[in-house]
Short mmCIF file of C-alpha atoms in Angstrom, two decimals:
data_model
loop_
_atom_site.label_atom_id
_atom_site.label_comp_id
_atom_site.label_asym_id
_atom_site.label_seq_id
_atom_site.Cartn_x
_atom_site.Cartn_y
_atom_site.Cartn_z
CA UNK A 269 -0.26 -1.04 -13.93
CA UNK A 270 -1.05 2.66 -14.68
CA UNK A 271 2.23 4.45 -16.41
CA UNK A 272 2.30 7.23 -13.15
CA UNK A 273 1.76 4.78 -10.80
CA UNK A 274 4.72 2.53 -11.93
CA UNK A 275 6.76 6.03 -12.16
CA UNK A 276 6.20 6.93 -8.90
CA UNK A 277 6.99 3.04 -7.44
CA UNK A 278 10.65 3.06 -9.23
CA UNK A 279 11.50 6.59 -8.99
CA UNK A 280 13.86 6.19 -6.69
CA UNK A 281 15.91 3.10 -8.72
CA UNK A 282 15.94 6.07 -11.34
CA UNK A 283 18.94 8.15 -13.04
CA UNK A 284 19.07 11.29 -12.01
CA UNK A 285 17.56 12.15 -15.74
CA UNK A 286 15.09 9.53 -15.57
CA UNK A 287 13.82 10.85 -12.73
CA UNK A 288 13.11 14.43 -14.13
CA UNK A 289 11.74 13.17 -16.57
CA UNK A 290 8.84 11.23 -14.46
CA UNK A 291 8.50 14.52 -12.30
CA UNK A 292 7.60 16.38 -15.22
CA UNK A 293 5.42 14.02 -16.52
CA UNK A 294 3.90 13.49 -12.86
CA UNK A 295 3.38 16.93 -12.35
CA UNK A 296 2.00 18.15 -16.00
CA UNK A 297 0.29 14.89 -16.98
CA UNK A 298 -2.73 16.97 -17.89
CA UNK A 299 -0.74 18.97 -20.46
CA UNK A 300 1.08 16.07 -21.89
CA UNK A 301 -1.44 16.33 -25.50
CA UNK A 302 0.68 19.33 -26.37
CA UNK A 303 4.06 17.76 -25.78
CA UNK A 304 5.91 15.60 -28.64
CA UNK A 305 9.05 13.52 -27.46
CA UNK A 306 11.05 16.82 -28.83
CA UNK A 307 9.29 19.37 -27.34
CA UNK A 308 9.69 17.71 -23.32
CA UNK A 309 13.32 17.11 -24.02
CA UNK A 310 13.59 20.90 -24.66
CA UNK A 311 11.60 21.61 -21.82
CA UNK A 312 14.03 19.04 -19.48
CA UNK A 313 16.82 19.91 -21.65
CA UNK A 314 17.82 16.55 -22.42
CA UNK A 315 17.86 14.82 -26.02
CA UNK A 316 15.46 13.04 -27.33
CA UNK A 317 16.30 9.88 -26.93
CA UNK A 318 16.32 10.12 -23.63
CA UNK A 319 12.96 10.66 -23.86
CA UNK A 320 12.22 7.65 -25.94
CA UNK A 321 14.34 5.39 -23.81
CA UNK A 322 12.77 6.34 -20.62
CA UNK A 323 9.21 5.27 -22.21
CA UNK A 324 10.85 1.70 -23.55
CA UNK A 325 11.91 1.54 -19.61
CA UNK A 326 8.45 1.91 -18.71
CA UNK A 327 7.34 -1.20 -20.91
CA UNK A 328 6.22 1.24 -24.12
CA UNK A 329 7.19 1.03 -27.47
CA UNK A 330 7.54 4.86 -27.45
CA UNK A 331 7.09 7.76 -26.02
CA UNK A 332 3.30 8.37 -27.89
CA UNK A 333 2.32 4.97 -26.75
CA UNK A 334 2.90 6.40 -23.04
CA UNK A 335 1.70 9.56 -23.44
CA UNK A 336 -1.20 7.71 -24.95
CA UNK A 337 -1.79 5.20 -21.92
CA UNK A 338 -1.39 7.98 -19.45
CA UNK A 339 -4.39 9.99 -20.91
CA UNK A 340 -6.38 7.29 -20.98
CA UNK A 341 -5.83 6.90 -17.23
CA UNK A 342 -6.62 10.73 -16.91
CA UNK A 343 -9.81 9.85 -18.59
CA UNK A 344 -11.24 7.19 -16.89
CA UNK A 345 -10.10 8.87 -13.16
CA UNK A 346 -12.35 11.77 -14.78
CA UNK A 347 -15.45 9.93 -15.54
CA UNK A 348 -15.05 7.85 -12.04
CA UNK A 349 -14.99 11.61 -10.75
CA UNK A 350 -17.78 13.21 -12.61
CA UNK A 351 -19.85 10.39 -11.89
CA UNK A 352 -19.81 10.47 -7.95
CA UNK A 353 -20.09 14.03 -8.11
CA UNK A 354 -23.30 14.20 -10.52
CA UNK A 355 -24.78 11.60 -8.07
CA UNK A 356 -23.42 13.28 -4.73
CA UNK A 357 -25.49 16.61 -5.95
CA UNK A 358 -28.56 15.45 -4.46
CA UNK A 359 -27.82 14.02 -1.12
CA UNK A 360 -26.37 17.26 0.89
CA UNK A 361 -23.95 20.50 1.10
CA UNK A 362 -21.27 18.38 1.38
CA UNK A 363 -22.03 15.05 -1.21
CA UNK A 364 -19.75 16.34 -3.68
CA UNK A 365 -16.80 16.71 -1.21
CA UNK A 366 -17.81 13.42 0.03
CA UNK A 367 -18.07 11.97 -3.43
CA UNK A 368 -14.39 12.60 -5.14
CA UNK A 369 -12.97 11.65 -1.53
CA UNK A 370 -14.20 8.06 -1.37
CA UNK A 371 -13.15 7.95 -5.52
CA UNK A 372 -9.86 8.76 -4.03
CA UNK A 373 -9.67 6.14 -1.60
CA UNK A 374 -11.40 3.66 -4.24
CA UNK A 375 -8.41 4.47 -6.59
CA UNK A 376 -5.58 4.43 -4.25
CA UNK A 377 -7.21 0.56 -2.92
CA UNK A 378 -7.21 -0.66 -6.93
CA UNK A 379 -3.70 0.50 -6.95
CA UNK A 380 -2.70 -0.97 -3.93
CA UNK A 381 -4.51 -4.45 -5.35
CA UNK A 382 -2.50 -4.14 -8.88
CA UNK A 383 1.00 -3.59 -6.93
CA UNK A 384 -0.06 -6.50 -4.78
CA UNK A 385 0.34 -10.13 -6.55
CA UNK A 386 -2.25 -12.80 -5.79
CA UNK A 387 0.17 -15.09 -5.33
CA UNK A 388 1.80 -12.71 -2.23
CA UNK A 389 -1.43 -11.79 -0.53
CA UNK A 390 -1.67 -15.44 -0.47
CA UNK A 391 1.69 -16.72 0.83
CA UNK A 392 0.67 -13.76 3.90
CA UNK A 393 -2.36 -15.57 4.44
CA UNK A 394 -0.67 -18.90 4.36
CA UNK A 395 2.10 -18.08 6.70
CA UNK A 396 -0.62 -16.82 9.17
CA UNK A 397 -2.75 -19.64 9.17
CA UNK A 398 0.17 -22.22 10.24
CA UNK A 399 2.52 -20.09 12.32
CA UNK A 400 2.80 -21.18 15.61
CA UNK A 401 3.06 -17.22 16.93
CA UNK A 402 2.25 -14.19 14.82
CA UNK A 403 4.36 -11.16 16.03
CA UNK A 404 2.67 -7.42 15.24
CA UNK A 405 4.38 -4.19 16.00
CA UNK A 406 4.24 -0.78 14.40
CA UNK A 407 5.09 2.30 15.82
CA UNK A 408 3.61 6.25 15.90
CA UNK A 409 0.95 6.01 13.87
CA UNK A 410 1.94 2.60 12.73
CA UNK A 411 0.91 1.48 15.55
CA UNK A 412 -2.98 2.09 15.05
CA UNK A 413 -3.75 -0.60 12.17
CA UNK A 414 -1.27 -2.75 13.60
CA UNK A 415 -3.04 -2.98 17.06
CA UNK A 416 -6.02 -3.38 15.21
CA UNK A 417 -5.20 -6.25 13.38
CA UNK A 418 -3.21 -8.13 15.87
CA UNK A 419 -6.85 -7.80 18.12
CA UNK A 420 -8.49 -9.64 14.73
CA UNK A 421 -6.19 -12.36 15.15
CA UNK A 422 -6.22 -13.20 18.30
CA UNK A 423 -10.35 -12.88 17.92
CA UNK A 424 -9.64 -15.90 15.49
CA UNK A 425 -7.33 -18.09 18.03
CA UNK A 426 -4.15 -17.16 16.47
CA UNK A 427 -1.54 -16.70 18.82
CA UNK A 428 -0.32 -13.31 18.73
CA UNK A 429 2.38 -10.86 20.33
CA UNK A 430 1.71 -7.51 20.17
CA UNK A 431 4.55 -4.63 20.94
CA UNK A 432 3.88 -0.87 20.82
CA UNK A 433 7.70 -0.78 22.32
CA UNK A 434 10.34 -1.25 19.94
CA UNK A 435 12.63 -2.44 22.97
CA UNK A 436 10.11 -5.33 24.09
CA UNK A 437 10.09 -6.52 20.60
CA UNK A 438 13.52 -6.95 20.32
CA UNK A 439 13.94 -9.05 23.63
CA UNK A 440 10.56 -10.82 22.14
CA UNK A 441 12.04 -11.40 18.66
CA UNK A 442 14.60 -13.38 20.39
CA UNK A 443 11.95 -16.25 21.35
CA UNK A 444 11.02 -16.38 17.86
CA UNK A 445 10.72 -19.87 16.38
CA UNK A 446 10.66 -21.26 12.58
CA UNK A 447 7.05 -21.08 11.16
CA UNK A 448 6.32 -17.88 13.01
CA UNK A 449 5.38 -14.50 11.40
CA UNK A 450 6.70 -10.76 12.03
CA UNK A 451 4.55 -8.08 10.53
CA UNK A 452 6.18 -5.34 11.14
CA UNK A 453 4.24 -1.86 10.13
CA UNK A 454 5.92 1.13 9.12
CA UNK A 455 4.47 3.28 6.23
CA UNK A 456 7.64 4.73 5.06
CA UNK A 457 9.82 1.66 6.17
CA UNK A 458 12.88 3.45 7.18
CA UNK A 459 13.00 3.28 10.89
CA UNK A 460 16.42 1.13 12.19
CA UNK A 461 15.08 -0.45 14.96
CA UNK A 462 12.89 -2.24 13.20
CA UNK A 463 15.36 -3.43 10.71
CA UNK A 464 17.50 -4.64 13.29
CA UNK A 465 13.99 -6.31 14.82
CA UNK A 466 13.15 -7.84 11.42
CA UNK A 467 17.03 -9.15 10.97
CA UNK A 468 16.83 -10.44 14.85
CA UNK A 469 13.69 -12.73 14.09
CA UNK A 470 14.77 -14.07 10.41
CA UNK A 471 17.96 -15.32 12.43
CA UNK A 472 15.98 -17.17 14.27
CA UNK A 473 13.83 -18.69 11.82
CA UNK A 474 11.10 -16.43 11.42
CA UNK A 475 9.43 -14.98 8.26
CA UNK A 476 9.10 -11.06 8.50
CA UNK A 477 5.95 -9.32 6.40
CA UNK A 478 6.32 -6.09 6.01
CA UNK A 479 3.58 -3.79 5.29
CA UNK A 480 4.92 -0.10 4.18
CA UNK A 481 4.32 2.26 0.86
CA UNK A 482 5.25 0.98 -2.66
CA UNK A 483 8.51 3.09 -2.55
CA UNK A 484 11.58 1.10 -2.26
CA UNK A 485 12.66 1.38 1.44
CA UNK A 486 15.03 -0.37 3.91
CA UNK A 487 12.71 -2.53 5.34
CA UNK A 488 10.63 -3.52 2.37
CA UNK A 489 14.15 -5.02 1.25
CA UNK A 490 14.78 -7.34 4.54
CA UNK A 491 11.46 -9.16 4.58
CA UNK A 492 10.43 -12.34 3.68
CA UNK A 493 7.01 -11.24 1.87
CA UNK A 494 6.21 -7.29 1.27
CA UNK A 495 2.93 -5.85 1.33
CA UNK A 496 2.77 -2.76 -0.27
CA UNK A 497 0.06 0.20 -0.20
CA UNK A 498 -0.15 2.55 -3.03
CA UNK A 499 -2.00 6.37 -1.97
CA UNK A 500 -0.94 9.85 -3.26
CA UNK A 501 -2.14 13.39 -3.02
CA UNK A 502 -0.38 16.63 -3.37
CA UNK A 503 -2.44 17.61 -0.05
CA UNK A 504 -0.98 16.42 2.96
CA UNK A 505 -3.88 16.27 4.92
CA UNK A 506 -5.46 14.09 2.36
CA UNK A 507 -2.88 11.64 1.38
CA UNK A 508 -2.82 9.90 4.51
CA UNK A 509 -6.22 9.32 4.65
CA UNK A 510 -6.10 7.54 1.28
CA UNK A 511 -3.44 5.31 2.81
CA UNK A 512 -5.11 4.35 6.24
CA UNK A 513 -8.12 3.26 3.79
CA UNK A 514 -6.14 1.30 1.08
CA UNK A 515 -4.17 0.00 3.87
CA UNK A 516 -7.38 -1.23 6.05
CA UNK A 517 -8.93 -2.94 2.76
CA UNK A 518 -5.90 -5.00 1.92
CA UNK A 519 -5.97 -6.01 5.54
CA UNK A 520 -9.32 -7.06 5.74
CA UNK A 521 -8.77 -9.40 2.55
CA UNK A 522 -6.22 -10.89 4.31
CA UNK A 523 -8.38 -11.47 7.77
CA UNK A 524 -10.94 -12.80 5.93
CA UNK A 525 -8.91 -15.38 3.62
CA UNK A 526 -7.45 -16.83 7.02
CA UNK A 527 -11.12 -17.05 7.86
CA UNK A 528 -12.36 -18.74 5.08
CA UNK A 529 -9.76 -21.42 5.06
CA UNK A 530 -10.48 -22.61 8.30
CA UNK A 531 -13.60 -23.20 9.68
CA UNK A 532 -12.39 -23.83 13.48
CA UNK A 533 -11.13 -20.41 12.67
CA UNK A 534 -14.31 -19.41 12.23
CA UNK A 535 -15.98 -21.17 15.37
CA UNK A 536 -13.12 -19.35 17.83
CA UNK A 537 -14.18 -15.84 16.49
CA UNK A 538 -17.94 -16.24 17.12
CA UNK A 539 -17.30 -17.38 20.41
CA UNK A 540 -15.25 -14.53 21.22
CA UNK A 541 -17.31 -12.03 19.75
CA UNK A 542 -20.43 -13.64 22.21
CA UNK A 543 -18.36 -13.42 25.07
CA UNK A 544 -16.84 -10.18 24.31
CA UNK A 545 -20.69 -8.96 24.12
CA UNK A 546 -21.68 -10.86 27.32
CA UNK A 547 -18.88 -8.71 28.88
CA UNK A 548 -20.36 -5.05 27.49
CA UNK A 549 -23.71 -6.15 28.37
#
């Protein structure tokens, strides 16, 4: 896993020193050639050691092996970025705009697949395949992936409840039965009703999948299985757009492995995508 990225997904399990410490290295990693251990503990005002010890934290034998691994990250987002916009000259006024977004959302998705086991993308898919109801909620914005891929599954045959209304849930968490799945979407993960939803249906028997940002969070912390999505951008207006797309990927891998493993699956979502068409027709 890249040194920033793991910095920003356990900041907040940090000291308070360990913490300015990744800031500063999040915010100046650029400048980082021109730092020894000695001269960022002056800057931070810290010792040394600190210093040293934070990078051993981190999985490093030292603080040049991290400053080492984090400009080779640097690097290679570089290349990756002077590559699509070389190419993007030719095709338009706006190619090279277009170019370092989607290299963006291409790094925030291999993020979001490092921070993502195998082994819990497939214990998701798994729990999908035999549950004998799939529950979907999100709210706000939340709401808009999670409506989309609760239509997916029913497209496939799975039986699924879908709640924009955080009261309805709770009254339908209560007819929750063992073997059937909450995914419960909420990028930051800190709203209380759906804790208190997510509680509510593991009483019950349920497994709860929660599907928020790498940062630790409330929710993230009651479920069964966590999916996480990793997307950051000092710009506001651009970081959530690298989240909606890293988000949408690792849903789609997920839709498509409960497609693959079942061929009657398969047979339900081409006949509802004929009859859907029948319908527009």
């Amino acid at each position: 896993m890249s040194p920033l990225l793991k910095i920003r997904a356990e900041r907040d399990q940090m000291s308070a020193i360990e913490r300015r410490i990744g800031d500063f290295l999040l915010e100046n990693a650029h400048l980082l050639r021109d730092y020894s251990s000695q001269q960022l503990a002056n800057a931070l005002g810290i010792s040394q050691s600190s210093v040293v010890k934070f990078s051993q934290k981190l999985g490093f034998k030292g603080y040049p092996d991290l400053k080492y691994s984090i400009a080779q990250d640097l690097a290679r987002d570089g290349e990756t970025t002077g590559l699509a916009v070389d190419e993007a000259r030719y095709d338009g006024p706006h190619a090279a705009l277009a170019g370092h977004l989607w290299q963006l959302k291409a790094k925030a998705e291999a993020e979001t697949r490092l921070i993502n086991p195998s082994a819990q993308i497939d214990a998701v898919a798994s729990a999908i395949q035999v549950a004998g109801k799939v529950f979907v909620i999100g709210l706000g914005e939340d709401g808009i992936p999670a409506r989309a891929f609760a239509t997916r599954l029913s497209m496939l045959g799975v039986l699924t409840v879908h709640y924009v209304d955080a009261v309805l849930m709770q009254a339908g968490a209560s007819s929750a039965a063992p073997g059937d799945v909450l995914l419960v979407f909420s990028e930051r993960g800190r709203q209380p009703v759906l804790c208190q939803i997510s509680r509510r249906f593991r009483q019950h028997g349920g497994k709860v999948v929660s599907v928020t940002r790498h940062t630790p969070n409330p929710l993230r912390a009651l479920a069964d299985v966590a999916l996480l999505v990793a997307a950051h951008d000092e710009r506001r207006h651009v970081e959530p757009l690298l989240y909606q797309s890293a988000l949408q990927h690792l849903l789609d891998l997920i839709f498509v492995m409960v497609c693959d493993a079942d061929e009657e699956r398969r047979r339900w979502f081409d006949l509802n995508a004929e009859q859907m068409h029948d319908l527009e027709d």
